[in-house]
mmCIF file of C-alpha atoms and ligand atoms in Angstrom:
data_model
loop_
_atom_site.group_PDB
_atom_site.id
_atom_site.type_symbol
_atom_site.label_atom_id
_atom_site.label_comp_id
_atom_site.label_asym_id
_atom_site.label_seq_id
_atom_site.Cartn_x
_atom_site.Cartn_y
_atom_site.Cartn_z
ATOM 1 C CA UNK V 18 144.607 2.479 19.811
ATOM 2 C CA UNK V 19 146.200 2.317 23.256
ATOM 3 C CA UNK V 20 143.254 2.390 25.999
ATOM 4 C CA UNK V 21 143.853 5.222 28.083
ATOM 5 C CA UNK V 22 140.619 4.908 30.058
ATOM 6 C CA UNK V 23 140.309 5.340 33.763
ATOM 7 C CA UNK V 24 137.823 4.698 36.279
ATOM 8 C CA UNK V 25 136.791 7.092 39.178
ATOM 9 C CA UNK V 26 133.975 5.897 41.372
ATOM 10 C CA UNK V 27 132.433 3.975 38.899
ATOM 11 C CA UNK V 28 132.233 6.846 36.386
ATOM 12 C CA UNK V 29 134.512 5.365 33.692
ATOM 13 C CA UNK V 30 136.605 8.454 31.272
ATOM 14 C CA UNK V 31 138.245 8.239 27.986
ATOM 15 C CA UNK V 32 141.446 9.459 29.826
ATOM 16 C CA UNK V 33 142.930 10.745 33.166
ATOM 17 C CA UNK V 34 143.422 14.452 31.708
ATOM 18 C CA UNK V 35 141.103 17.191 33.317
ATOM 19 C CA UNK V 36 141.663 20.510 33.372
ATOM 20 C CA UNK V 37 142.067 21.679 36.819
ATOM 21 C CA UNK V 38 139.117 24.465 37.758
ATOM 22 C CA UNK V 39 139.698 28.079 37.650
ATOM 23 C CA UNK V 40 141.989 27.398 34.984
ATOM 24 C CA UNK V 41 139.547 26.425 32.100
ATOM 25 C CA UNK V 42 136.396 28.462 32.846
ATOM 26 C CA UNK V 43 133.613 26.547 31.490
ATOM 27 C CA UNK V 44 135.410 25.253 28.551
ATOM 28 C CA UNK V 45 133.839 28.469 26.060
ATOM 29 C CA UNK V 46 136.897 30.267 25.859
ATOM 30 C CA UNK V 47 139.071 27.125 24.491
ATOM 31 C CA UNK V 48 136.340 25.167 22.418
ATOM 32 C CA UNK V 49 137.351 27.385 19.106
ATOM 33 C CA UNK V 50 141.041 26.435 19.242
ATOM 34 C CA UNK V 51 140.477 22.412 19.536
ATOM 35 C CA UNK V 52 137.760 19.688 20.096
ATOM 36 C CA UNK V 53 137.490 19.443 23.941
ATOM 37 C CA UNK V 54 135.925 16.254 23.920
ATOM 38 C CA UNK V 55 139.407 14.767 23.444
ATOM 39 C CA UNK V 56 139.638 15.802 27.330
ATOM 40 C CA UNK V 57 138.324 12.968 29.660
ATOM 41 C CA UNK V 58 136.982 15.426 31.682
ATOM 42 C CA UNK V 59 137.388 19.045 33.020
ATOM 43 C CA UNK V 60 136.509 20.648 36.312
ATOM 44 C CA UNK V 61 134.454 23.640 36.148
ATOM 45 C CA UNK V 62 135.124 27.076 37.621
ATOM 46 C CA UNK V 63 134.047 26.821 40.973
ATOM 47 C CA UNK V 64 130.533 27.712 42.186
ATOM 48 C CA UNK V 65 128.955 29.407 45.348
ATOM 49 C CA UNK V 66 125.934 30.113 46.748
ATOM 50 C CA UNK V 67 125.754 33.811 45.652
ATOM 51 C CA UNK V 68 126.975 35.599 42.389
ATOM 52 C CA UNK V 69 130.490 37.218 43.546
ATOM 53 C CA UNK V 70 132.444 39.810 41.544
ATOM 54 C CA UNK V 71 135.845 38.298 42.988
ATOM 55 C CA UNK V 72 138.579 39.995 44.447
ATOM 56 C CA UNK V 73 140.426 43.959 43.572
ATOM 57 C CA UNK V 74 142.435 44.165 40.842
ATOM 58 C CA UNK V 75 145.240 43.689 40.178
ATOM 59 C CA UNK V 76 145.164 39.825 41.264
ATOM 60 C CA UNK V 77 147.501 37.908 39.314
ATOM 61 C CA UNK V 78 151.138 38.480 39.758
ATOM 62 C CA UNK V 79 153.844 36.310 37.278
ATOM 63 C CA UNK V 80 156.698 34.649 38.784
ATOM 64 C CA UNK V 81 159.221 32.284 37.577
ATOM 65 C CA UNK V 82 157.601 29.009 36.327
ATOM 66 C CA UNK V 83 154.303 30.086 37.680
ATOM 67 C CA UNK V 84 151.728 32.569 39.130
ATOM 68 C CA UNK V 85 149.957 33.902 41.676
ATOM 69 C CA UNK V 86 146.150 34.463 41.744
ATOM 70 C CA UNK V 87 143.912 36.051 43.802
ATOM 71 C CA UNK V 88 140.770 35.710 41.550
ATOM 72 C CA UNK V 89 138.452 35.171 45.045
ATOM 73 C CA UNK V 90 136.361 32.712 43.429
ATOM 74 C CA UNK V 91 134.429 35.127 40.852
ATOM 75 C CA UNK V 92 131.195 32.982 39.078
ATOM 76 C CA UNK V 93 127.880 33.850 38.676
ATOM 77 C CA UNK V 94 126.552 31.934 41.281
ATOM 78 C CA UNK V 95 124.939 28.294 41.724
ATOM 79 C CA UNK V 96 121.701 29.304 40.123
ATOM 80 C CA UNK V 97 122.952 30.668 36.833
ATOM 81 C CA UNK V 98 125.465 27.814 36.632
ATOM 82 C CA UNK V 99 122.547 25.167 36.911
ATOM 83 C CA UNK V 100 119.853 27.360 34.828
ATOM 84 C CA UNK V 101 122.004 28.755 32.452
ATOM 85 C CA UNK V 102 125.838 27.533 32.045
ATOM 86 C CA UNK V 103 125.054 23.841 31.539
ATOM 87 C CA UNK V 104 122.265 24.162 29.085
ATOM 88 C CA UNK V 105 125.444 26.222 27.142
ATOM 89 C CA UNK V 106 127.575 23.629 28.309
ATOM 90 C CA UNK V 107 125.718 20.828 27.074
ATOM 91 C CA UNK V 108 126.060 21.658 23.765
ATOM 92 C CA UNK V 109 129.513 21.849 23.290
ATOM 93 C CA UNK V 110 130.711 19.025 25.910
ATOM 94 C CA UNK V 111 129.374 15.943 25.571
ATOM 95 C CA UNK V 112 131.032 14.037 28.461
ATOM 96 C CA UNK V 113 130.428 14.242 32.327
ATOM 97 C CA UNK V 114 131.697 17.187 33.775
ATOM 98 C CA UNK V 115 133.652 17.948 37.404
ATOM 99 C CA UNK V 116 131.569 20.282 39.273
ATOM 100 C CA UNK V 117 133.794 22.134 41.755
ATOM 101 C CA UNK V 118 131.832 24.139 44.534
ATOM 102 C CA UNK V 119 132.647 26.202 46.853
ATOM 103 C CA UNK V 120 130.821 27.903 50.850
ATOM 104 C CA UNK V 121 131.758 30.091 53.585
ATOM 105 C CA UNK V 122 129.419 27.792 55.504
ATOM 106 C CA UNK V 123 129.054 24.568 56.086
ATOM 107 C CA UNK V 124 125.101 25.170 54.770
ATOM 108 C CA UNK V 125 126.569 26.929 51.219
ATOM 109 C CA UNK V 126 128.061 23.898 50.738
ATOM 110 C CA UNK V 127 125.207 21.841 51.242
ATOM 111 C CA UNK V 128 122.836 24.124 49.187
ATOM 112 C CA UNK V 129 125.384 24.237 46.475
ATOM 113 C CA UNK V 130 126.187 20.522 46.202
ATOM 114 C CA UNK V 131 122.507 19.298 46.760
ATOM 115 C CA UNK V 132 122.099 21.627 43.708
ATOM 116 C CA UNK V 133 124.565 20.425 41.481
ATOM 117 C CA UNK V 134 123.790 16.965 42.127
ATOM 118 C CA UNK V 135 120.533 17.093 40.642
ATOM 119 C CA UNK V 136 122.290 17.916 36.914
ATOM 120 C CA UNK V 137 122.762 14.977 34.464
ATOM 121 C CA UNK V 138 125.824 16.707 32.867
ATOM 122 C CA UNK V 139 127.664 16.354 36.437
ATOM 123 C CA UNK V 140 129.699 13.031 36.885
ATOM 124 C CA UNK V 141 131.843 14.605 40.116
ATOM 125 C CA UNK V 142 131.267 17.226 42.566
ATOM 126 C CA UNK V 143 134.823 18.499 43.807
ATOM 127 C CA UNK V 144 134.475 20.102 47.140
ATOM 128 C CA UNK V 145 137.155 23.068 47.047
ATOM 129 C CA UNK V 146 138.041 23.464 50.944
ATOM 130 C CA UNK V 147 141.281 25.227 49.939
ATOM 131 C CA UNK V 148 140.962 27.847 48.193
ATOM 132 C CA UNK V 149 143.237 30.162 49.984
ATOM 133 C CA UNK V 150 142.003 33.719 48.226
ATOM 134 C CA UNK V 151 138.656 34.059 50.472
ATOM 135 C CA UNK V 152 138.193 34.608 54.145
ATOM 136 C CA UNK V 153 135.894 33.240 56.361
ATOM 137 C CA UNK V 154 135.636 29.743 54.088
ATOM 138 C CA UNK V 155 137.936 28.079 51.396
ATOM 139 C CA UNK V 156 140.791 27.194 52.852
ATOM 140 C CA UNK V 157 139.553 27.604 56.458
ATOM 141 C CA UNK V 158 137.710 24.125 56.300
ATOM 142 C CA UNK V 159 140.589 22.620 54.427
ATOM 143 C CA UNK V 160 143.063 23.197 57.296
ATOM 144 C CA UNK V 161 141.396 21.651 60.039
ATOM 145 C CA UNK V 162 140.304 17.804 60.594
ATOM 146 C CA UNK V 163 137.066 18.354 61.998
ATOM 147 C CA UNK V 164 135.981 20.826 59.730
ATOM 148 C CA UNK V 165 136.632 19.026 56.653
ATOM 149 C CA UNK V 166 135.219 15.662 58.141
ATOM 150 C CA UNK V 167 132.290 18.258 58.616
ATOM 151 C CA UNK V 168 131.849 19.349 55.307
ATOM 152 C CA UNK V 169 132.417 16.142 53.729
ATOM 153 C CA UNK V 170 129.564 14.652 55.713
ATOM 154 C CA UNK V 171 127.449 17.137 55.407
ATOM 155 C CA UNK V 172 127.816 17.242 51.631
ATOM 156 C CA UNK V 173 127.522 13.172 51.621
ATOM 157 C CA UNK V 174 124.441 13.397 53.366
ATOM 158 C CA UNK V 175 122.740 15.472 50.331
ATOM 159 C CA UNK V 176 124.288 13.896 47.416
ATOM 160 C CA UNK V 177 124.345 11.422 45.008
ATOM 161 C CA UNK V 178 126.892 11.244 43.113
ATOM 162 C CA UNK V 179 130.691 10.846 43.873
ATOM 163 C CA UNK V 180 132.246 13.735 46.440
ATOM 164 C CA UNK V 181 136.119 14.233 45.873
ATOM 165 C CA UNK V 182 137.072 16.897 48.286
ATOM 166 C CA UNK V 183 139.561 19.189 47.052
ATOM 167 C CA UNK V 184 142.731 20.274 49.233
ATOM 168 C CA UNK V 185 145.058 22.387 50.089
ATOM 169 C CA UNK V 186 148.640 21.928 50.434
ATOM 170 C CA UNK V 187 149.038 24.620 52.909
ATOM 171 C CA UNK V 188 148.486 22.795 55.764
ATOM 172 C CA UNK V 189 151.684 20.672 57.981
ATOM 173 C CA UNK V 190 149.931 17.360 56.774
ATOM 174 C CA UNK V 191 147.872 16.701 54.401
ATOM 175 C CA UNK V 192 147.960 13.543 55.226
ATOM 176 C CA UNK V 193 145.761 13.796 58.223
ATOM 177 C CA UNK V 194 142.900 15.672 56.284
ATOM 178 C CA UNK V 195 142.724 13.356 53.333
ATOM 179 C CA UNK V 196 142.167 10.460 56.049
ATOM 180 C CA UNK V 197 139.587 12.627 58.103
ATOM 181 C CA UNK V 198 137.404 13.501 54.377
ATOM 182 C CA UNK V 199 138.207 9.690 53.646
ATOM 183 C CA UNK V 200 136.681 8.735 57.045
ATOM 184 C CA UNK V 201 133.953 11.269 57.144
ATOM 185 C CA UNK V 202 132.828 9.378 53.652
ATOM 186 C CA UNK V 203 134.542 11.063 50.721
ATOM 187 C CA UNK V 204 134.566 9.117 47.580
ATOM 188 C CA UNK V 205 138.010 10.643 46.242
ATOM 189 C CA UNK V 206 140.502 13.134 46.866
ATOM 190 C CA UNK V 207 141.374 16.041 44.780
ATOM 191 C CA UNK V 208 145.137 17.702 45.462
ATOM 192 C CA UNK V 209 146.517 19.881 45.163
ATOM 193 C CA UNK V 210 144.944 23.521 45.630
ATOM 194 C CA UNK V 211 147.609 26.621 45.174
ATOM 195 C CA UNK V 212 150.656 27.665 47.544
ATOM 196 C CA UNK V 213 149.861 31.017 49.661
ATOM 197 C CA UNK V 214 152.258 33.450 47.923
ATOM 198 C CA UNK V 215 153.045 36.966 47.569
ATOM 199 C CA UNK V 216 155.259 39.320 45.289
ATOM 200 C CA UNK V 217 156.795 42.900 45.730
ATOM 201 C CA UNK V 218 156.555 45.585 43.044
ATOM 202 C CA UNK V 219 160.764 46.891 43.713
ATOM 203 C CA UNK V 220 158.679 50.632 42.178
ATOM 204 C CA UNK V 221 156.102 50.619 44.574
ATOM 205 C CA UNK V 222 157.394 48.857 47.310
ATOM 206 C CA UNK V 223 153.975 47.005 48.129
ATOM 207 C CA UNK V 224 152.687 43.897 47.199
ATOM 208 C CA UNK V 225 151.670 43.831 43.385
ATOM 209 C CA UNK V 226 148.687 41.875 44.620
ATOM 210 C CA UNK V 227 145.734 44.320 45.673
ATOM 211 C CA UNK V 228 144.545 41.268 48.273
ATOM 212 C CA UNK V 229 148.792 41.200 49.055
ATOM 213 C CA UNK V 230 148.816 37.261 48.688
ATOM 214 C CA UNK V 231 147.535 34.583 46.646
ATOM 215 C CA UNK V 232 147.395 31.337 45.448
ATOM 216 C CA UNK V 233 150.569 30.275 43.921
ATOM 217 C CA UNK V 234 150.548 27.384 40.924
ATOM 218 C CA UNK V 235 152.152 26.256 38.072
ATOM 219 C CA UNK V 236 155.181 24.108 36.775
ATOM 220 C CA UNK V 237 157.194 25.217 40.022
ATOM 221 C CA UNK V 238 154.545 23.296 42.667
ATOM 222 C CA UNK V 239 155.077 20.274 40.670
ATOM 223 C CA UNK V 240 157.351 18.720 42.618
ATOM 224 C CA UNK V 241 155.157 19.952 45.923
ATOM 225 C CA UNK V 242 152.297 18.536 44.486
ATOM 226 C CA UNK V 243 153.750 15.196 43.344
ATOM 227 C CA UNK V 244 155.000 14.589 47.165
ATOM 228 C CA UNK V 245 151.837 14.918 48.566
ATOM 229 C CA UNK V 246 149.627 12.608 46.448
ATOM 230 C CA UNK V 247 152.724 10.248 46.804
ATOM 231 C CA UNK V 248 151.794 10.530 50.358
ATOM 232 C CA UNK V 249 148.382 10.862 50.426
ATOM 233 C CA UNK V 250 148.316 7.488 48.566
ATOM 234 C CA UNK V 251 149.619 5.576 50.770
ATOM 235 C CA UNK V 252 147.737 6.543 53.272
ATOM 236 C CA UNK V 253 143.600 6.273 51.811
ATOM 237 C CA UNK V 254 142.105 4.164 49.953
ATOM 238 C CA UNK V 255 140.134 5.822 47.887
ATOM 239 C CA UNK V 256 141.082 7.549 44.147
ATOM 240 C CA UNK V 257 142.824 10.557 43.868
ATOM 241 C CA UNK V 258 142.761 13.724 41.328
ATOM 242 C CA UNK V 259 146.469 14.361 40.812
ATOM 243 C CA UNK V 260 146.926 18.031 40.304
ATOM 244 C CA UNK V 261 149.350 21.308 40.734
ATOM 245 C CA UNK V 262 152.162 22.311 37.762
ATOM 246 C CA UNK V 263 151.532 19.202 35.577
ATOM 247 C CA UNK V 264 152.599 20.913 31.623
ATOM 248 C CA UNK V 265 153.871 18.066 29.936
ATOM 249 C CA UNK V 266 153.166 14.821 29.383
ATOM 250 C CA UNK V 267 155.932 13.849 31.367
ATOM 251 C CA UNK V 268 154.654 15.437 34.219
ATOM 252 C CA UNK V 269 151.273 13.152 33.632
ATOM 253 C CA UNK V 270 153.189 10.182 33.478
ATOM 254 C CA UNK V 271 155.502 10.833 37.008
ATOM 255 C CA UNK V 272 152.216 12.068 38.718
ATOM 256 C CA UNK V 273 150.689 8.506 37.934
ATOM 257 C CA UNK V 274 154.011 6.874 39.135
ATOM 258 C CA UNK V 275 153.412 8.309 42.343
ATOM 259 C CA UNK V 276 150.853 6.150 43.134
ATOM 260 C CA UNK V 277 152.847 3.272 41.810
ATOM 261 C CA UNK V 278 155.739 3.496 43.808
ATOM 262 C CA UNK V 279 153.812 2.770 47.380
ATOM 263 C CA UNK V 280 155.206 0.235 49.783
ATOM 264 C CA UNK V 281 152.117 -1.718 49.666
ATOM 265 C CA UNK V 282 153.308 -2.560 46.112
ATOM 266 C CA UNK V 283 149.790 -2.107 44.764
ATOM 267 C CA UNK V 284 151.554 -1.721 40.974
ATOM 268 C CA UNK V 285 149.102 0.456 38.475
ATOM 269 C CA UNK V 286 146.431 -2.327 38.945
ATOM 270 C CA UNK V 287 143.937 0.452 37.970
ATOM 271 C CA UNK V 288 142.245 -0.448 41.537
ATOM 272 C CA UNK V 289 142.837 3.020 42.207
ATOM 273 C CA UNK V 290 142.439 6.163 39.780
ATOM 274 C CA UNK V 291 144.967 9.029 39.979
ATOM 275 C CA UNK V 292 144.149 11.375 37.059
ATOM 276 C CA UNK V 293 145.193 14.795 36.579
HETATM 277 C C1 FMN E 25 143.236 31.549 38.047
HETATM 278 C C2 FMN E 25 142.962 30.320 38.884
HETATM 279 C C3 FMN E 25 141.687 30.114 39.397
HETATM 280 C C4 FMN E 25 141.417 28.975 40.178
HETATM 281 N N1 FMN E 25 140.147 28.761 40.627
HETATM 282 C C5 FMN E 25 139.869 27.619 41.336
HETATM 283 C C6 FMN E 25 138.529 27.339 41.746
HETATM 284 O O1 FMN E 25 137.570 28.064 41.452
HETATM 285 N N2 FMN E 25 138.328 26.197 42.482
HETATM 286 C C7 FMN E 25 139.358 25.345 42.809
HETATM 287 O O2 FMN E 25 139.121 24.330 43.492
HETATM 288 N N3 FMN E 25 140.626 25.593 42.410
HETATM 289 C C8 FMN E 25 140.904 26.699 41.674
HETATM 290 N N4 FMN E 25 142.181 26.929 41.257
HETATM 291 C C9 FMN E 25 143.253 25.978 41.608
HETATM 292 C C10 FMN E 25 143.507 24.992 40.461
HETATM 293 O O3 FMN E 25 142.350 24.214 40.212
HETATM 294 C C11 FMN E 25 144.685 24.042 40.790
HETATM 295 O O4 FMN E 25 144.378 23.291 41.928
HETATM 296 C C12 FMN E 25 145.986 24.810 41.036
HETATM 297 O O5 FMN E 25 146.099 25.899 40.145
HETATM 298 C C13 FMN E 25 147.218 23.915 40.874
HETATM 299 O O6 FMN E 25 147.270 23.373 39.580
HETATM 300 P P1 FMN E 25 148.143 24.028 38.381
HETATM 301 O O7 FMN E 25 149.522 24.294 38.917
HETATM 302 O O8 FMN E 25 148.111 22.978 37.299
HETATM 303 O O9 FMN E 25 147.423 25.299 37.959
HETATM 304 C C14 FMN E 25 142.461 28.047 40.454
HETATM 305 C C15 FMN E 25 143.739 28.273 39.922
HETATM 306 C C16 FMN E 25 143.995 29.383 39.138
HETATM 307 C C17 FMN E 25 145.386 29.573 38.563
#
């Protein structure tokens, strides 16, 4: 059998597909219709500090090869996740999981990731800094240097295991943050985070989304989201979490030739990881 393994930070998986989070809960709801195991990994539904109910309804709005989502980061908080989602968890996924988390300070963060880190079942924790459905955090640190450089070392200073730090592609370059969380100490990257969007309801007149804008994703972005870890790759060092429209495996294949196609001719030596 063809070995499909890759390496990220030392933590070696079956295979470079992962769910992205939000878009595969905790695994639950898909563990009837096929043995997720066969995943390499998956990345959780992101965690906070606090239990939050999410954003009004209605907050998904479907558009032509995609959709917007204004979920706001619903979860039952850090405690629940840790006490009772991966004892659940456990028994149904037998690999290390992605452990995306999520702060509207610099101090959530920290309390979050020094959490997670503790938990056997967690091989990455993914630092969302883009989520672009909250105020007041998300996205906010993801769209500044110094604030990502921030979290990442403030998350690196209370951790153990690998940090990839999530982004967000709505930024002018995304360059300059992956270099700033790569500097600041991040072990990997994680890219790309939804498009700000919105939609009008012709009937109504207003926005179909109760929040008016969310995060746009799916097999449109793909071409978005393929740029930018093309970029991003030739610019750090360290692995990257290839992510944003990916539906076939087509679309698996291309994102990994991004990586391959860099001037420094580093040719899929497996040096670097890029999964998605
Ligand atoms: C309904 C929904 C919920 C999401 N929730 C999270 C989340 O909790 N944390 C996070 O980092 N990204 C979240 N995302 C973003 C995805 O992980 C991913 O980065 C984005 O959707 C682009 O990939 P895709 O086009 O393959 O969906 C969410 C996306 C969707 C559609």
């Amino acid at each position: 059998m063809v070995d499909l393994s890759v390496t990220l930070s030392n933590l070696k998986l079956d295979n470079p597909i992962i769910p992205a989070s939000g878009t595969f809960g905790y695994g639950l709801e898909f563990k009837d219709f096929y043995d997720i195991n066969i995943l390499g990994s998956f990345s959780m539904k992101g965690t906070t500090k606090e239990e939050r109910f999410g954003n009004p309804t209605p907050r998904i709005a479907e558009c032509t090869s995609g959709l917007i989502n204004s979920v706001g980061l619903q979860n039952p908080g850090i405690d629940f996740v840790v006490e009772k989602q991966l004892p659940i968890m456990k028994k149904y996924f037998k690999k290390p999981i992605i452990a995306n988390i999520s702060g509207f300070s610099v101090d959530e963060y920290k309390y979050c990731a020094e959490k997670i880190d503790k938990q056997e079942q967690v091989g990455i924790i993914e630092i969302n800094i883009s989520c672009p459905n909250v105020h007041n955090g998300g996205m906010t640190f993801g769209t500044d240097v110094k604030a990502a450089m921030e979290v990442t070392k403030a998350v690196k200073a209370v951790t153990t295991k690998p940090v990839y730090m999530k982004l967000t592609p709505n930024v002018t370059n995304i360059v300059d943050i992956a270099k700033a969380c790569e500097e600041a100490g991040a072990d990997g990257i994680s890219m790309i985070n939804t498009l700000l969007g919105m939609r009008i309801d012709l009937k109504t007149k207003k926005p179909i989304i109760a929040n008016k804008m969310g995060g746009f994703s799916g097999p449109a972005i793909f071409p978005i989201a393929l740029r930018m870890v093309y970029q991003v790759y030739e610019a750090v060092k360290i692995p990257i979490i290839g992510m944003g429209g990916i539906s076939t495996a087509k679309d698996v294949i291309e994102m990994m030739l991004a990586r391959c196609n860099s001037s420094t001719n580093r040719k899929c030596k497996f040096k670097k990881s890029l999964c998605m």
